[in-house]
Amino acid sequence: MRQIPVDTSNATVMVAKAPQPKVKDRRTGEIALDKDGVTLMTVEVMFSTPDEVEILKLTVPQPGVSEDLTMGTPVALTGLVASAWENEFNGQKRHGIAFRAVAVTSLAATGSASKAA
């Protein structure tokens, strides 16, 4: 599957919903892991550019998620890529775009640390 890099340089990004473990199977509650066995997290962010605002649901490895991400926290996205997906379930085709990032880093923590210095 082709991954397309997403340019975040002209965007303001804030947490829309606190990170949650990504669920692989809703019936069993099984948590999704990457190929190395690392827990994957889902982070919803408000992605605002001068032309539009969208809520994006990102998949991020747990070590790449800053602690204390709450609604409204400004964040930086590292390695954000988009991938098209398509599947068929019970005879119905579905498709969309999946977003994945290497890290979601709080800018609030960075700002408060630099003010304290």
Coordinates of N, CA, C and O in Angstrom, one line a residue:
M1 N 0.8 -1.2 0.0 CA 0.0 0.0 0.0 C 0.9 1.2 0.0 O 1.8 1.4 0.8
R2 N 0.6 2.1 -0.9 CA 1.4 3.4 -1.0 C 1.1 4.3 0.1 O -0.1 4.6 0.5
Q3 N 2.1 4.9 0.7 CA 2.0 5.9 1.8 C 2.4 7.2 1.2 O 3.4 7.4 0.6
I4 N 1.5 8.2 1.4 CA 1.7 9.6 0.9 C 2.1 10.5 2.1 O 1.3 10.6 3.1
P5 N 3.2 11.1 2.1 CA 3.6 12.0 3.2 C 2.6 13.2 3.2 O 2.2 13.8 2.2
V6 N 2.3 13.6 4.5 CA 1.4 14.8 4.6 C 2.2 15.9 5.2 O 2.9 15.8 6.2
D7 N 2.1 17.1 4.5 CA 2.8 18.3 4.9 C 2.0 19.0 6.0 O 0.9 19.4 5.9
T8 N 2.6 19.1 7.2 CA 2.0 19.7 8.3 C 2.5 21.1 8.6 O 2.1 21.8 9.6
S9 N 3.4 21.6 7.8 CA 4.1 22.9 8.0 C 3.2 24.1 8.1 O 3.4 25.1 8.7
N10 N 2.0 24.0 7.4 CA 1.1 25.2 7.3 C -0.2 24.9 8.1 O -1.2 25.5 7.9
A11 N -0.1 23.9 9.1 CA -1.3 23.5 9.8 C -1.1 23.8 11.3 O 0.0 23.8 11.8
T12 N -2.2 24.0 11.9 CA -2.3 24.0 13.4 C -3.0 22.7 13.8 O -4.0 22.4 13.2
V13 N -2.4 22.0 14.7 CA -2.9 20.7 15.1 C -3.1 20.7 16.6 O -2.2 21.0 17.4
M14 N -4.3 20.3 17.0 CA -4.6 20.1 18.5 C -5.3 18.8 18.7 O -6.0 18.3 17.8
V15 N -5.1 18.3 19.9 CA -5.8 17.0 20.3 C -7.3 17.3 20.3 O -7.7 18.2 21.0
A16 N -8.1 16.4 19.7 CA -9.5 16.5 19.7 C -10.1 15.5 20.7 O -11.2 15.7 21.3
K17 N -9.4 14.4 20.9 CA -9.8 13.3 21.8 C -8.5 12.6 22.4 O -7.6 12.3 21.6
A18 N -8.5 12.4 23.7 CA -7.3 11.8 24.3 C -7.0 10.5 23.7 O -7.9 9.8 23.2
P19 N -5.7 10.1 23.6 CA -5.3 8.9 23.0 C -5.9 7.6 23.7 O -6.1 7.6 24.9
Q20 N -6.2 6.6 22.9 CA -6.8 5.4 23.4 C -6.1 4.3 22.7 O -5.7 4.4 21.5
P21 N -6.0 3.1 23.3 CA -5.4 1.9 22.6 C -6.3 1.6 21.4 O -7.5 1.7 21.5
K22 N -5.6 1.3 20.3 CA -6.4 0.9 19.1 C -6.9 -0.5 19.2 O -6.1 -1.4 19.6
V23 N -8.2 -0.7 19.0 CA -8.8 -2.0 19.1 C -8.7 -2.7 17.7 O -9.2 -2.1 16.7
K24 N -8.2 -3.9 17.7 CA -8.0 -4.7 16.5 C -9.3 -5.4 16.2 O -9.8 -5.5 15.1
D25 N -10.0 -5.9 17.2 CA -11.2 -6.7 17.1 C -12.2 -6.2 18.1 O -12.1 -6.5 19.3
R26 N -13.3 -5.6 17.7 CA -14.3 -5.0 18.6 C -15.0 -6.1 19.3 O -15.5 -5.9 20.4
R27 N -15.2 -7.3 18.7 CA -15.9 -8.3 19.4 C -15.2 -8.9 20.6 O -15.7 -9.1 21.6
T28 N -13.8 -9.0 20.5 CA -13.0 -9.6 21.6 C -12.3 -8.5 22.4 O -11.9 -8.8 23.5
G29 N -12.3 -7.3 21.9 CA -11.5 -6.2 22.6 C -10.0 -6.3 22.5 O -9.3 -5.6 23.1
E30 N -9.6 -7.1 21.5 CA -8.1 -7.3 21.3 C -7.5 -6.0 20.9 O -8.0 -5.3 20.0
I31 N -6.4 -5.6 21.5 CA -5.7 -4.4 21.2 C -4.7 -4.6 20.0 O -4.0 -5.7 19.9
A32 N -4.6 -3.7 19.1 CA -3.8 -3.8 17.9 C -2.3 -3.6 18.3 O -2.0 -2.7 19.1
L33 N -1.5 -4.4 17.7 CA 0.0 -4.3 17.8 C 0.6 -4.1 16.5 O 0.1 -4.6 15.5
D34 N 1.8 -3.4 16.4 CA 2.5 -3.4 15.2 C 3.3 -4.6 15.0 O 3.3 -5.5 15.8
K35 N 4.1 -4.7 13.9 CA 4.9 -5.9 13.6 C 5.9 -6.2 14.6 O 6.4 -7.4 14.7
D36 N 6.3 -5.2 15.4 CA 7.3 -5.5 16.5 C 6.7 -5.7 17.9 O 7.4 -5.8 18.9
G37 N 5.4 -5.9 17.9 CA 4.7 -6.1 19.1 C 4.4 -4.9 20.0 O 4.0 -5.0 21.2
V38 N 4.6 -3.7 19.4 CA 4.3 -2.5 20.2 C 2.8 -2.1 20.1 O 2.2 -2.2 19.0
T39 N 2.2 -1.7 21.2 CA 0.8 -1.3 21.2 C 0.6 -0.1 20.3 O 1.4 0.9 20.4
L40 N -0.5 -0.1 19.5 CA -0.8 1.0 18.7 C -1.9 1.8 19.4 O -2.8 1.3 20.0
M41 N -1.8 3.1 19.2 CA -2.8 4.0 19.9 C -3.5 4.8 18.8 O -3.0 4.9 17.7
T42 N -4.7 5.2 19.1 CA -5.5 6.0 18.2 C -5.6 7.4 18.9 O -5.9 7.5 20.0
V43 N -5.2 8.4 18.1 CA -5.2 9.8 18.6 C -6.0 10.6 17.6 O -5.7 10.6 16.4
E44 N -7.1 11.3 18.0 CA -7.9 12.1 17.1 C -7.4 13.5 17.3 O -7.3 14.0 18.4
V45 N -7.1 14.2 16.2 CA -6.6 15.6 16.2 C -7.5 16.5 15.3 O -8.0 16.0 14.3
M46 N -7.5 17.7 15.7 CA -8.1 18.8 14.8 C -6.9 19.3 13.9 O -5.9 19.8 14.5
F47 N -7.1 19.1 12.7 CA -6.0 19.5 11.7 C -6.5 20.7 10.9 O -7.5 20.6 10.1
S48 N -6.0 21.9 11.3 CA -6.5 23.2 10.7 C -5.5 23.8 9.8 O -4.4 24.0 10.2
T49 N -6.0 24.1 8.6 CA -5.1 24.9 7.6 C -5.9 26.2 7.3 O -7.1 26.3 7.7
P50 N -5.3 27.1 6.6 CA -6.0 28.3 6.4 C -7.4 28.1 5.6 O -8.3 28.9 5.7
D51 N -7.5 27.0 4.9 CA -8.7 26.8 4.0 C -9.7 25.9 4.7 O -10.9 25.9 4.3
E52 N -9.3 25.0 5.6 CA -10.3 24.1 6.2 C -9.8 23.5 7.5 O -8.7 23.6 7.9
V53 N -10.8 22.8 8.2 CA -10.5 22.2 9.4 C -11.1 20.8 9.3 O -12.2 20.6 8.9
E54 N -10.3 19.8 9.7 CA -10.8 18.4 9.7 C -10.4 17.7 11.0 O -9.4 18.1 11.7
I55 N -11.1 16.7 11.4 CA -10.7 15.8 12.5 C -10.1 14.6 11.9 O -10.8 13.9 11.0
L56 N -8.9 14.3 12.2 CA -8.2 13.1 11.7 C -8.0 12.1 12.8 O -7.6 12.5 13.9
K57 N -8.2 10.9 12.5 CA -7.9 9.8 13.5 C -6.6 9.2 13.1 O -6.5 8.6 12.0
L58 N -5.6 9.3 13.9 CA -4.3 8.8 13.6 C -4.0 7.5 14.4 O -4.4 7.4 15.5
T59 N -3.2 6.7 13.8 CA -2.6 5.5 14.4 C -1.2 5.8 14.7 O -0.4 6.3 13.8
V60 N -0.8 5.7 16.0 CA 0.6 6.0 16.4 C 1.1 4.9 17.4 O 0.3 4.5 18.3
P61 N 2.3 4.5 17.2 CA 2.9 3.5 18.2 C 2.9 4.2 19.6 O 3.2 5.4 19.7
Q62 N 2.6 3.4 20.6 CA 2.5 4.0 22.0 C 3.7 4.8 22.4 O 3.5 5.9 23.0
P63 N 4.9 4.4 22.2 CA 6.1 5.2 22.6 C 6.2 6.5 21.9 O 6.8 7.4 22.4
G64 N 5.5 6.7 20.8 CA 5.5 8.0 20.1 C 4.4 9.0 20.6 O 4.3 10.1 20.0
V65 N 3.6 8.6 21.6 CA 2.6 9.5 22.1 C 3.0 10.2 23.3 O 3.3 9.5 24.3
S66 N 3.1 11.5 23.3 CA 3.4 12.3 24.5 C 2.4 11.9 25.6 O 1.3 11.7 25.4
E67 N 2.9 12.0 26.9 CA 2.0 11.8 28.0 C 1.2 13.1 28.2 O 1.5 14.2 27.7
D68 N 0.1 12.9 28.9 CA -0.8 14.0 29.2 C -1.4 14.8 28.0 O -1.5 16.0 28.0
L69 N -1.7 14.1 26.9 CA -2.4 14.7 25.8 C -3.9 14.7 26.1 O -4.5 13.7 26.3
T70 N -4.4 15.9 26.2 CA -5.8 16.1 26.5 C -6.4 17.0 25.4 O -5.7 17.6 24.7
M71 N -7.8 17.0 25.4 CA -8.4 17.8 24.4 C -7.9 19.3 24.4 O -7.8 19.9 25.5
G72 N -7.5 19.8 23.2 CA -7.1 21.2 23.1 C -5.6 21.3 23.2 O -5.0 22.4 22.9
T73 N -4.8 20.3 23.5 CA -3.4 20.3 23.6 C -2.8 20.5 22.2 O -3.1 19.8 21.3
P74 N -2.0 21.6 22.0 CA -1.4 21.8 20.7 C -0.3 20.7 20.5 O 0.4 20.4 21.5
V75 N -0.2 20.1 19.3 CA 0.8 19.0 19.1 C 1.5 19.2 17.8 O 1.0 19.9 16.9
A76 N 2.6 18.5 17.7 CA 3.4 18.4 16.4 C 3.3 16.9 16.0 O 3.3 16.0 16.9
L77 N 3.1 16.7 14.7 CA 3.0 15.4 14.2 C 4.3 15.1 13.4 O 4.7 15.8 12.5
T78 N 4.9 14.0 13.8 CA 6.2 13.5 13.1 C 5.8 12.4 12.2 O 5.2 11.4 12.6
G79 N 6.3 12.4 11.0 CA 6.2 11.3 10.0 C 4.7 11.0 9.7 O 4.4 9.8 9.5
L80 N 3.9 12.0 9.5 CA 2.5 11.8 9.2 C 2.4 11.3 7.7 O 2.9 12.0 6.8
V81 N 1.7 10.2 7.5 CA 1.4 9.7 6.2 C 0.0 9.3 6.0 O -0.7 9.0 7.0
A82 N -0.5 9.3 4.8 CA -1.9 8.9 4.5 C -1.8 7.7 3.6 O -0.9 7.6 2.7
S83 N -2.7 6.8 3.8 CA -2.8 5.6 2.9 C -4.3 5.3 2.6 O -5.1 5.3 3.5
A84 N -4.5 5.1 1.3 CA -5.9 4.7 0.9 C -6.1 3.2 1.3 O -5.2 2.4 1.3
W85 N -7.4 2.9 1.7 CA -7.7 1.6 2.1 C -9.1 1.2 1.5 O -9.9 2.1 1.2
E86 N -9.3 -0.1 1.3 CA -10.6 -0.5 0.8 C -10.8 -2.0 1.3 O -9.9 -2.7 1.4
N87 N -12.0 -2.3 1.7 CA -12.3 -3.6 2.2 C -13.8 -4.0 1.9 O -14.6 -3.1 1.5
E88 N -14.1 -5.2 2.0 CA -15.5 -5.7 1.8 C -15.9 -6.5 3.0 O -15.2 -7.4 3.4
F89 N -17.1 -6.1 3.5 CA -17.6 -6.8 4.7 C -19.0 -7.0 4.5 O -19.8 -6.1 4.2
N90 N -19.5 -8.3 4.6 CA -20.9 -8.7 4.4 C -21.4 -8.1 3.0 O -22.5 -7.7 2.9
G91 N -20.5 -8.2 2.0 CA -21.0 -7.8 0.7 C -21.0 -6.3 0.4 O -21.3 -5.9 -0.7
Q92 N -20.6 -5.5 1.4 CA -20.5 -4.1 1.2 C -19.1 -3.6 1.1 O -18.3 -3.9 2.0
K93 N -18.8 -2.9 0.1 CA -17.4 -2.3 -0.1 C -17.4 -1.0 0.7 O -18.3 -0.2 0.6
R94 N -16.2 -0.8 1.4 CA -16.0 0.4 2.1 C -14.6 0.9 1.7 O -13.7 0.1 1.4
H95 N -14.4 2.2 1.8 CA -13.0 2.7 1.5 C -12.8 4.0 2.3 O -13.8 4.6 2.8
G96 N -11.6 4.4 2.3 CA -11.3 5.6 3.0 C -9.8 5.9 3.0 O -9.0 5.3 2.2
I97 N -9.4 6.8 3.9 CA -7.9 7.2 4.0 C -7.5 6.9 5.5 O -8.2 7.4 6.4
A98 N -6.5 6.2 5.7 CA -5.9 6.0 7.0 C -4.7 6.9 7.2 O -3.9 7.1 6.3
F99 N -4.6 7.4 8.4 CA -3.5 8.3 8.8 C -2.7 7.6 9.8 O -3.2 7.1 10.8
R100 N -1.3 7.7 9.7 CA -0.4 7.1 10.6 C 0.7 8.1 10.9 O 1.2 8.8 9.9
A101 N 1.1 8.2 12.1 CA 2.3 9.1 12.5 C 3.3 8.3 13.3 O 2.9 7.4 14.0
V102 N 4.5 8.7 13.2 CA 5.6 8.1 14.1 C 5.4 8.6 15.5 O 5.6 7.9 16.4
A103 N 5.0 9.9 15.6 CA 4.9 10.5 17.0 C 3.9 11.7 17.0 O 3.8 12.4 16.0
V104 N 3.3 11.8 18.1 CA 2.4 13.0 18.4 C 3.0 13.6 19.7 O 3.0 13.0 20.7
T105 N 3.6 14.8 19.5 CA 4.3 15.4 20.6 C 3.6 16.7 21.1 O 3.3 17.6 20.3
S106 N 3.4 16.8 22.4 CA 2.8 18.0 22.9 C 3.7 19.2 22.7 O 4.9 19.2 23.1
L107 N 3.1 20.3 22.2 CA 3.8 21.6 22.2 C 3.6 22.4 23.4 O 4.4 23.3 23.7
A108 N 2.6 22.0 24.2 CA 2.3 22.7 25.5 C 3.5 22.4 26.5 O 4.0 23.3 27.1
A109 N 3.9 21.2 26.5 CA 5.0 20.8 27.4 C 6.3 21.5 27.0 O 7.0 22.0 27.9
T110 N 6.5 21.6 25.7 CA 7.7 22.2 25.2 C 7.7 23.7 25.6 O 8.7 24.3 26.0
G111 N 6.5 24.3 25.4 CA 6.4 25.8 25.7 C 6.6 26.0 27.2 O 7.3 27.0 27.6
S112 N 6.0 25.2 28.1 CA 6.1 25.5 29.5 C 7.5 25.2 30.0 O 8.0 25.9 30.9
A113 N 8.2 24.2 29.4 CA 9.6 23.9 29.7 C 10.5 25.1 29.4 O 11.4 25.5 30.1
S114 N 10.3 25.7 28.2 CA 11.1 26.8 27.8 C 10.9 28.1 28.6 O 11.7 28.8 28.9
K115 N 9.6 28.2 29.1 CA 9.3 29.4 29.9 C 9.9 29.3 31.3 O 10.3 30.3 31.9
A116 N 10.0 28.1 31.8 CA 10.6 27.8 33.1 C 12.1 28.1 33.1 O 12.7 28.3 34.1
A117 N 12.7 28.0 32.0 CA 14.2 28.1 31.9 C 14.7 29.5 32.0 O 14.1 30.4 31.9

